[in-house]
C-alpha atoms as a PDB file:
ATOM      1  CA  UNK A   1       0.000   0.000   0.000  1.00  0.00           C
ATOM      2  CA  UNK A   2       2.923   2.370   0.641  1.00  0.00           C
ATOM      3  CA  UNK A   3       4.087   1.909  -2.953  1.00  0.00           C
ATOM      4  CA  UNK A   4       0.643   2.991  -4.148  1.00  0.00           C
ATOM      5  CA  UNK A   5       1.185   6.375  -2.512  1.00  0.00           C
ATOM      6  CA  UNK A   6       3.963   7.128  -4.990  1.00  0.00           C
ATOM      7  CA  UNK A   7       2.084   5.925  -8.094  1.00  0.00           C
ATOM      8  CA  UNK A   8       1.932   9.130 -10.129  1.00  0.00           C
ATOM      9  CA  UNK A   9      -0.423   7.577 -12.736  1.00  0.00           C
ATOM     10  CA  UNK A  10      -2.980   6.601 -10.085  1.00  0.00           C
ATOM     11  CA  UNK A  11      -3.167   3.058 -11.443  1.00  0.00           C
ATOM     12  CA  UNK A  12      -3.388   1.597  -7.931  1.00  0.00           C
ATOM     13  CA  UNK A  13      -6.165   2.912  -5.701  1.00  0.00           C
ATOM     14  CA  UNK A  14      -5.678   2.914  -1.937  1.00  0.00           C
ATOM     15  CA  UNK A  15      -9.062   4.330  -0.965  1.00  0.00           C
ATOM     16  CA  UNK A  16     -10.793   1.044  -1.685  1.00  0.00           C
ATOM     17  CA  UNK A  17      -8.450  -0.640   0.790  1.00  0.00           C
ATOM     18  CA  UNK A  18      -8.881   2.079   3.387  1.00  0.00           C
ATOM     19  CA  UNK A  19     -12.686   1.908   3.316  1.00  0.00           C
ATOM     20  CA  UNK A  20     -12.678  -1.209   5.500  1.00  0.00           C
ATOM     21  CA  UNK A  21     -10.465   0.451   8.088  1.00  0.00           C
ATOM     22  CA  UNK A  22     -12.529   3.648   8.039  1.00  0.00           C
ATOM     23  CA  UNK A  23     -15.732   1.632   8.469  1.00  0.00           C
ATOM     24  CA  UNK A  24     -14.369  -0.231  11.493  1.00  0.00           C
ATOM     25  CA  UNK A  25     -13.176   3.020  13.083  1.00  0.00           C
ATOM     26  CA  UNK A  26     -16.586   4.601  12.421  1.00  0.00           C
ATOM     27  CA  UNK A  27     -18.326   1.553  13.910  1.00  0.00           C
ATOM     28  CA  UNK A  28     -16.276   1.840  17.099  1.00  0.00           C
ATOM     29  CA  UNK A  29     -16.809   5.608  17.408  1.00  0.00           C
ATOM     30  CA  UNK A  30     -20.541   5.402  16.697  1.00  0.00           C
ATOM     31  CA  UNK A  31     -20.908   2.606  19.251  1.00  0.00           C
ATOM     32  CA  UNK A  32     -19.058   4.663  21.842  1.00  0.00           C
ATOM     33  CA  UNK A  33     -21.329   7.666  21.213  1.00  0.00           C
ATOM     34  CA  UNK A  34     -24.428   5.479  21.560  1.00  0.00           C
ATOM     35  CA  UNK A  35     -23.094   4.041  24.811  1.00  0.00           C
ATOM     36  CA  UNK A  36     -22.421   7.546  26.146  1.00  0.00           C
ATOM     37  CA  UNK A  37     -25.963   8.625  25.254  1.00  0.00           C
ATOM     38  CA  UNK A  38     -27.352   5.518  26.971  1.00  0.00           C
ATOM     39  CA  UNK A  39     -25.114   6.224  29.968  1.00  0.00           C
ATOM     40  CA  UNK A  40     -26.518   9.742  30.227  1.00  0.00           C
ATOM     41  CA  UNK A  41     -29.987   8.209  30.044  1.00  0.00           C
ATOM     42  CA  UNK A  42     -29.187   5.909  32.952  1.00  0.00           C
ATOM     43  CA  UNK A  43     -27.701   8.824  34.898  1.00  0.00           C
ATOM     44  CA  UNK A  44     -30.834  10.896  34.348  1.00  0.00           C
ATOM     45  CA  UNK A  45     -32.925   7.901  35.384  1.00  0.00           C
ATOM     46  CA  UNK A  46     -30.989   7.676  38.637  1.00  0.00           C
ATOM     47  CA  UNK A  47     -31.635  11.379  39.254  1.00  0.00           C
ATOM     48  CA  UNK A  48     -35.364  10.965  38.764  1.00  0.00           C
ATOM     49  CA  UNK A  49     -35.789  12.630  35.354  1.00  0.00           C
ATOM     50  CA  UNK A  50     -37.772   9.757  33.915  1.00  0.00           C
ATOM     51  CA  UNK A  51     -38.977  11.344  30.666  1.00  0.00           C
ATOM     52  CA  UNK A  52     -35.544  12.598  29.603  1.00  0.00           C
ATOM     53  CA  UNK A  53     -33.960   9.310  30.678  1.00  0.00           C
ATOM     54  CA  UNK A  54     -36.383   7.238  28.641  1.00  0.00           C
ATOM     55  CA  UNK A  55     -35.958   9.579  25.699  1.00  0.00           C
ATOM     56  CA  UNK A  56     -32.178   9.112  25.769  1.00  0.00           C
ATOM     57  CA  UNK A  57     -32.446   5.356  26.278  1.00  0.00           C
ATOM     58  CA  UNK A  58     -34.739   5.044  23.265  1.00  0.00           C
ATOM     59  CA  UNK A  59     -32.677   7.473  21.193  1.00  0.00           C
ATOM     60  CA  UNK A  60     -29.350   5.673  21.770  1.00  0.00           C
ATOM     61  CA  UNK A  61     -30.035   2.594  19.604  1.00  0.00           C
ATOM     62  CA  UNK A  62     -31.902   4.661  17.018  1.00  0.00           C
ATOM     63  CA  UNK A  63     -28.963   7.048  16.829  1.00  0.00           C
ATOM     64  CA  UNK A  64     -26.587   4.086  16.493  1.00  0.00           C
ATOM     65  CA  UNK A  65     -28.567   2.556  13.615  1.00  0.00           C
ATOM     66  CA  UNK A  66     -29.019   5.877  11.796  1.00  0.00           C
ATOM     67  CA  UNK A  67     -25.354   6.859  12.037  1.00  0.00           C
ATOM     68  CA  UNK A  68     -24.097   3.417  11.064  1.00  0.00           C
ATOM     69  CA  UNK A  69     -26.499   3.290   8.123  1.00  0.00           C
ATOM     70  CA  UNK A  70     -25.311   6.714   6.985  1.00  0.00           C
ATOM     71  CA  UNK A  71     -21.640   5.718   7.130  1.00  0.00           C
ATOM     72  CA  UNK A  72     -22.385   2.412   5.391  1.00  0.00           C
ATOM     73  CA  UNK A  73     -24.204   4.156   2.526  1.00  0.00           C
ATOM     74  CA  UNK A  74     -21.341   6.601   2.132  1.00  0.00           C
ATOM     75  CA  UNK A  75     -18.743   3.806   2.087  1.00  0.00           C
ATOM     76  CA  UNK A  76     -20.789   1.786  -0.414  1.00  0.00           C
ATOM     77  CA  UNK A  77     -21.002   4.862  -2.649  1.00  0.00           C
ATOM     78  CA  UNK A  78     -17.216   5.207  -2.568  1.00  0.00           C
ATOM     79  CA  UNK A  79     -16.698   1.520  -3.378  1.00  0.00           C
ATOM     80  CA  UNK A  80     -19.223   1.719  -6.220  1.00  0.00           C
ATOM     81  CA  UNK A  81     -17.335   4.632  -7.739  1.00  0.00           C
ATOM     82  CA  UNK A  82     -14.148   2.566  -7.758  1.00  0.00           C
ATOM     83  CA  UNK A  83     -15.923  -0.448  -9.258  1.00  0.00           C
ATOM     84  CA  UNK A  84     -17.360   1.741 -12.010  1.00  0.00           C
ATOM     85  CA  UNK A  85     -13.846   3.005 -12.703  1.00  0.00           C
ATOM     86  CA  UNK A  86     -12.496  -0.556 -12.865  1.00  0.00           C
ATOM     87  CA  UNK A  87     -15.255  -1.682 -15.226  1.00  0.00           C
ATOM     88  CA  UNK A  88     -14.739   1.309 -17.505  1.00  0.00           C
ATOM     89  CA  UNK A  89     -11.004   0.590 -17.599  1.00  0.00           C
ATOM     90  CA  UNK A  90     -11.747  -3.043 -18.541  1.00  0.00           C
ATOM     91  CA  UNK A  91     -14.082  -1.891 -21.304  1.00  0.00           C
ATOM     92  CA  UNK A  92     -11.457   0.562 -22.567  1.00  0.00           C
ATOM     93  CA  UNK A  93      -8.717  -2.083 -22.535  1.00  0.00           C
ATOM     94  CA  UNK A  94     -10.969  -4.529 -24.395  1.00  0.00           C
ATOM     95  CA  UNK A  95     -11.251  -2.327 -27.491  1.00  0.00           C
END
């Protein structure tokens, strides 16, 4: 992958390889945010603010799903762009 950084013709793409790493990092960060929101919900529950606590406890998994879905769609879009590029290159090389 380091050699691809110095490819001045951009024949070797590194973004497609980095998407997996970025997705895992995003998954960890999004999960941590959802856990923090749920933790605040439990803290508010302990303090007696039931409505806000329940709101945060319900919002935490919904937030997790929405954020993960958003990142997944974005990563799939990036991968699709690279696949389109590969297919167009194959078509060009065929002629």
